CSV table of C-alpha atoms in Angstrom, one decimal:
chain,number,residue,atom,x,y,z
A,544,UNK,CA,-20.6,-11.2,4.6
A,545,UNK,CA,-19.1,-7.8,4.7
A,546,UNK,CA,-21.1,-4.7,4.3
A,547,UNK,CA,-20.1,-3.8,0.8
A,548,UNK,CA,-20.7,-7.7,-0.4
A,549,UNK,CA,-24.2,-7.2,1.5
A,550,UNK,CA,-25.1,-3.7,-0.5
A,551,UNK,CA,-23.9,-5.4,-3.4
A,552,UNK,CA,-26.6,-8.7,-3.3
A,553,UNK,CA,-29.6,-6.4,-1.4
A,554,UNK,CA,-29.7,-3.0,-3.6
A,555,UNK,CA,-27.1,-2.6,-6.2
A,556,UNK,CA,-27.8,-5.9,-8.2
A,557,UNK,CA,-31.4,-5.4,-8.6
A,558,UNK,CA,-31.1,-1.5,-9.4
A,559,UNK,CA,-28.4,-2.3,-12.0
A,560,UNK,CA,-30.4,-5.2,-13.6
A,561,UNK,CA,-32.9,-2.0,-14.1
A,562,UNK,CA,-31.1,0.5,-15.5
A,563,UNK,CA,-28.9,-1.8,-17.6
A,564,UNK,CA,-32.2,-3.7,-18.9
A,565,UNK,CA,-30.8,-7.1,-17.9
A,566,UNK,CA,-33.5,-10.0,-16.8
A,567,UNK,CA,-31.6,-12.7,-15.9
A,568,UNK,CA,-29.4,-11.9,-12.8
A,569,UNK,CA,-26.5,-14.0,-13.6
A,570,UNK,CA,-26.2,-11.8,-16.7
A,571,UNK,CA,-25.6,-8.7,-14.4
A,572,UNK,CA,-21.7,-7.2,-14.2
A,573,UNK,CA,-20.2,-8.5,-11.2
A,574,UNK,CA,-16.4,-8.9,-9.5
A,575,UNK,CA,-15.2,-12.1,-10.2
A,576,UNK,CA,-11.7,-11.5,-8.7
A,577,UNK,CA,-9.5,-9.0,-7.0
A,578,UNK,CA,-5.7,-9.1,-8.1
A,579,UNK,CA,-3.1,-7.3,-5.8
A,580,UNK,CA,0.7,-7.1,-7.5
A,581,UNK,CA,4.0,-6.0,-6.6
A,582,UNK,CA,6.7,-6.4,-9.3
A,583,UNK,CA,10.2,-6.0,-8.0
A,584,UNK,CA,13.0,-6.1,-10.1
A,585,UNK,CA,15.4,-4.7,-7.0
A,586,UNK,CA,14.9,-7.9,-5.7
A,587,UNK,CA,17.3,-9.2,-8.1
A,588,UNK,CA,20.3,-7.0,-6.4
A,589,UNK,CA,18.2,-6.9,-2.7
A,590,UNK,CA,16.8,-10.3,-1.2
A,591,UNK,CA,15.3,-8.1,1.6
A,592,UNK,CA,13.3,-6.4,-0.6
A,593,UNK,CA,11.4,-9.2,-1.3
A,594,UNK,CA,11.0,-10.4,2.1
A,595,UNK,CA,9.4,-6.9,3.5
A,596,UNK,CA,7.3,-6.8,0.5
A,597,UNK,CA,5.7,-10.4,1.4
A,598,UNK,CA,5.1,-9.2,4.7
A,599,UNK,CA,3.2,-5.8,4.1
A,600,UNK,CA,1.1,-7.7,1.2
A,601,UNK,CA,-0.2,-10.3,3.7
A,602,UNK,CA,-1.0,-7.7,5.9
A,603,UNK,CA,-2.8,-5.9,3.4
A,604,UNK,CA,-4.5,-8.4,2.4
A,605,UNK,CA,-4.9,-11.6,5.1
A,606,UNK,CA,-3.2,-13.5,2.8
A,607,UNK,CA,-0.1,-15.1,1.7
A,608,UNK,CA,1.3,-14.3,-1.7
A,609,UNK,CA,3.2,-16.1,-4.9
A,610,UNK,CA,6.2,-15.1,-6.2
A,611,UNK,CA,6.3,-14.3,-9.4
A,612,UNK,CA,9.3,-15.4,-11.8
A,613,UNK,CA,10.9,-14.0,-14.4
A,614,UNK,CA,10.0,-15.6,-17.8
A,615,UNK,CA,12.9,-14.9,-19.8
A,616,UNK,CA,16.9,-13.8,-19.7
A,617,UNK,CA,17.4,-10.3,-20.5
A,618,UNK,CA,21.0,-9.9,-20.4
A,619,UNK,CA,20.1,-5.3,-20.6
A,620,UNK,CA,18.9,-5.7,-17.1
A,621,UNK,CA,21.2,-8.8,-15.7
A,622,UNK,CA,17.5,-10.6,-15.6
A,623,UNK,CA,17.6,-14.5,-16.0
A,624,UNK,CA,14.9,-16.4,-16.5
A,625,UNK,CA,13.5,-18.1,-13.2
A,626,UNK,CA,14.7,-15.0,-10.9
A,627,UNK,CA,12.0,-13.9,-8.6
A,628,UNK,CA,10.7,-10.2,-9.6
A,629,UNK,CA,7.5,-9.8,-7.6
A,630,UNK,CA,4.6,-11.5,-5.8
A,631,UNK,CA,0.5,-11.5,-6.0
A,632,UNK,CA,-1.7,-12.1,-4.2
A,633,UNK,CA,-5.8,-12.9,-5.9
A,634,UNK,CA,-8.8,-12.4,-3.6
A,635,UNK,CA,-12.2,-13.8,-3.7
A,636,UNK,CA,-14.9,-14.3,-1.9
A,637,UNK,CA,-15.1,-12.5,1.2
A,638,UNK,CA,-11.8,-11.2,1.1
A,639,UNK,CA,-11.6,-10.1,-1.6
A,640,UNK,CA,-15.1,-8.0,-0.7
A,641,UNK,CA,-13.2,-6.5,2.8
A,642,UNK,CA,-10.4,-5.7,0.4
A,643,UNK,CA,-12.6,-3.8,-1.6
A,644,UNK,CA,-14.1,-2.5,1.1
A,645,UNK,CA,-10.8,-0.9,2.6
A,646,UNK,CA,-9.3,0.3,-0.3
A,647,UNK,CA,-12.6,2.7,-0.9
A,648,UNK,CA,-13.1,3.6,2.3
A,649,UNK,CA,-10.0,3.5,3.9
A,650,UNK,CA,-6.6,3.8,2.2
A,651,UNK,CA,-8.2,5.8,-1.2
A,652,UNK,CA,-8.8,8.7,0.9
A,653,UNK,CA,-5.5,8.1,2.7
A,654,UNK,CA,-3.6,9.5,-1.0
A,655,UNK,CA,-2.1,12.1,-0.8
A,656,UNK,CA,-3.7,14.9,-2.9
A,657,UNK,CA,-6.5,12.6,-3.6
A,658,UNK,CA,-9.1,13.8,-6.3
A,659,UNK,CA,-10.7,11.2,-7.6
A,660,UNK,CA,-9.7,7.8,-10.0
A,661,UNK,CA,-8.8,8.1,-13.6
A,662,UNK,CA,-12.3,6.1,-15.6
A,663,UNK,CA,-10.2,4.0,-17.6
A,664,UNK,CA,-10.9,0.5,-18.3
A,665,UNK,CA,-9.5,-2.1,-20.2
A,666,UNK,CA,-11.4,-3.4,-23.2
A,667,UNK,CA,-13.1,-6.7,-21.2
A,668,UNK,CA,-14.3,-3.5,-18.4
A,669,UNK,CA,-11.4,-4.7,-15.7
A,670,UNK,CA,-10.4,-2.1,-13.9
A,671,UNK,CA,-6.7,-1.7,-12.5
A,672,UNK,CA,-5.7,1.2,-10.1
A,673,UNK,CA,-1.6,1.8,-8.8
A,674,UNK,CA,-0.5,3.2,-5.3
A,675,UNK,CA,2.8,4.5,-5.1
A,676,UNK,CA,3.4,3.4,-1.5
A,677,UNK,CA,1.6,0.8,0.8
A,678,UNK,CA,1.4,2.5,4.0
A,679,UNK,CA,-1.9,3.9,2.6
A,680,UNK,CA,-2.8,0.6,4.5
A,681,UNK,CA,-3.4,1.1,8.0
A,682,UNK,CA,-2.7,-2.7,8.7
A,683,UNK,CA,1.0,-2.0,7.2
A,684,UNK,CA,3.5,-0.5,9.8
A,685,UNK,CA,5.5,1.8,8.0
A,686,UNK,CA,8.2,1.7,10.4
A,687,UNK,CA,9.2,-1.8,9.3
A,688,UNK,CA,9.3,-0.9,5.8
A,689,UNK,CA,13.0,-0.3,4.4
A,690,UNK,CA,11.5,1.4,1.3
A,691,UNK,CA,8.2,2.8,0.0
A,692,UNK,CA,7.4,0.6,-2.8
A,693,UNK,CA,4.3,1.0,-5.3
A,694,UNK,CA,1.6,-1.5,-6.2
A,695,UNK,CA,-1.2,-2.6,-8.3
A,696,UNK,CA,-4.5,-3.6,-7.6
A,697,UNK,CA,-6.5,-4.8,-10.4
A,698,UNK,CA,-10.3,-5.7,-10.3
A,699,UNK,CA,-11.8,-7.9,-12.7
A,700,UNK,CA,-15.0,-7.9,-13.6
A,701,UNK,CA,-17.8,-10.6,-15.3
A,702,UNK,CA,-19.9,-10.3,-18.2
A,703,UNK,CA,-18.7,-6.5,-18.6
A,704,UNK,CA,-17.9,-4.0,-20.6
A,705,UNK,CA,-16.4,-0.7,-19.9
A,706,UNK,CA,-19.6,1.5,-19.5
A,707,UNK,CA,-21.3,-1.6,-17.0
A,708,UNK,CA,-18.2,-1.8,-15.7
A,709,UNK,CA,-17.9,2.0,-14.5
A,710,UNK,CA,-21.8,1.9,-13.5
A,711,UNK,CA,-21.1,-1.3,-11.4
A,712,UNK,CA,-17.9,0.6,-9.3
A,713,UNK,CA,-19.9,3.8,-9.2
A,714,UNK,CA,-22.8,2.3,-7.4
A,715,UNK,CA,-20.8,0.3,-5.3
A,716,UNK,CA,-18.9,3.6,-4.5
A,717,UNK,CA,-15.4,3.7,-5.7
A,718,UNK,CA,-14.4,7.6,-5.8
A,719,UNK,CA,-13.9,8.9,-9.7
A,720,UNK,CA,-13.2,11.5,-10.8
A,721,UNK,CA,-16.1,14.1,-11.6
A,722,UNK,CA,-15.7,14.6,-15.2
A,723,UNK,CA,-12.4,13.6,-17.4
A,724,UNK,CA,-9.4,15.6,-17.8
């Protein structure tokens, strides 16, 4: 059990069962699922791109990812249906906790001119953040890298909204912004 998974069962569930009036504690907000995504449409031109991009994502995340295909032809961007454009990886359990866990307290404050994460949620409270590069990871050698490609990381949570959703992430740490801009 990792430290944040551990903060999460022993202080934050019962403190946010409190302040969000909720008796039952399978009612309470929780992360269901971590999704990590890389979509790479130079792949189509570059098959190395995709090859360097599975590496750094298992090292990021201790796992090994799926390619992700293209659905449709779109004969504007020479895109055919099947082509492989990306790969994703989904956490949960404990690794998706230690994922958690680094990307707060590791590569967030590795950003560049880092102030803080935007507060917006999608309508079911999931929360997605990007990184523009993913040597933000310590685990990823840069060196090995032939380009700097950006990222997604998208956490999904249960029986949320946006407000339990923001209260949840707060408590369990994630760095937002002060007030909105």
């Amino acid at each position: 059990m990792t430290n944040l998974q551990d903060k999460y069962k022993k202080e934050i569930a019962k403190k946010l069962a409190s302040e969000l009036e909720i008796k039952n504690l399978l009612g309470l907000p929780r992360i269901e699922k971590v999704v990590v995504n890389f979509g790479l449409g130079e792949a189509l031109k570059n098959a190395n791109a995709l090859e360097n991009t599975i590496d750094a994502i298992k090292e990021m995340t201790g796992q090994a990812p799926v390619l992700t295909k293209a659905r449709v032809d779109i004969s504007n961007f020479s895109l055919r249906k099947g082509a492989k454009i990306g790969c994703m990886v989904t956490l949960r359990k404990d690794k998706m906790w230690d994922f958690l866990d680094r990307t707060m307290n590791v590569a967030l404050p590795r950003v560049k001119d880092f102030r803080g994460l935007p507060k917006k949620f999608d309508k079911a409270g999931n929360f997605t953040l990007g990184f523009k590069e993913q040597t933000v990871f310590p685990e990823v050698d840069g060196t090995k890298l032939d380009k700097l490609r950006g990222f997604e990381v998208t956490i999904v949570i249960k029986n949320s909204d946006p407000e339990k959703s923001l209260k949840l992430l707060e408590m369990l740490g994630m760095p937002f912004v002060k007030t909105n801009i």
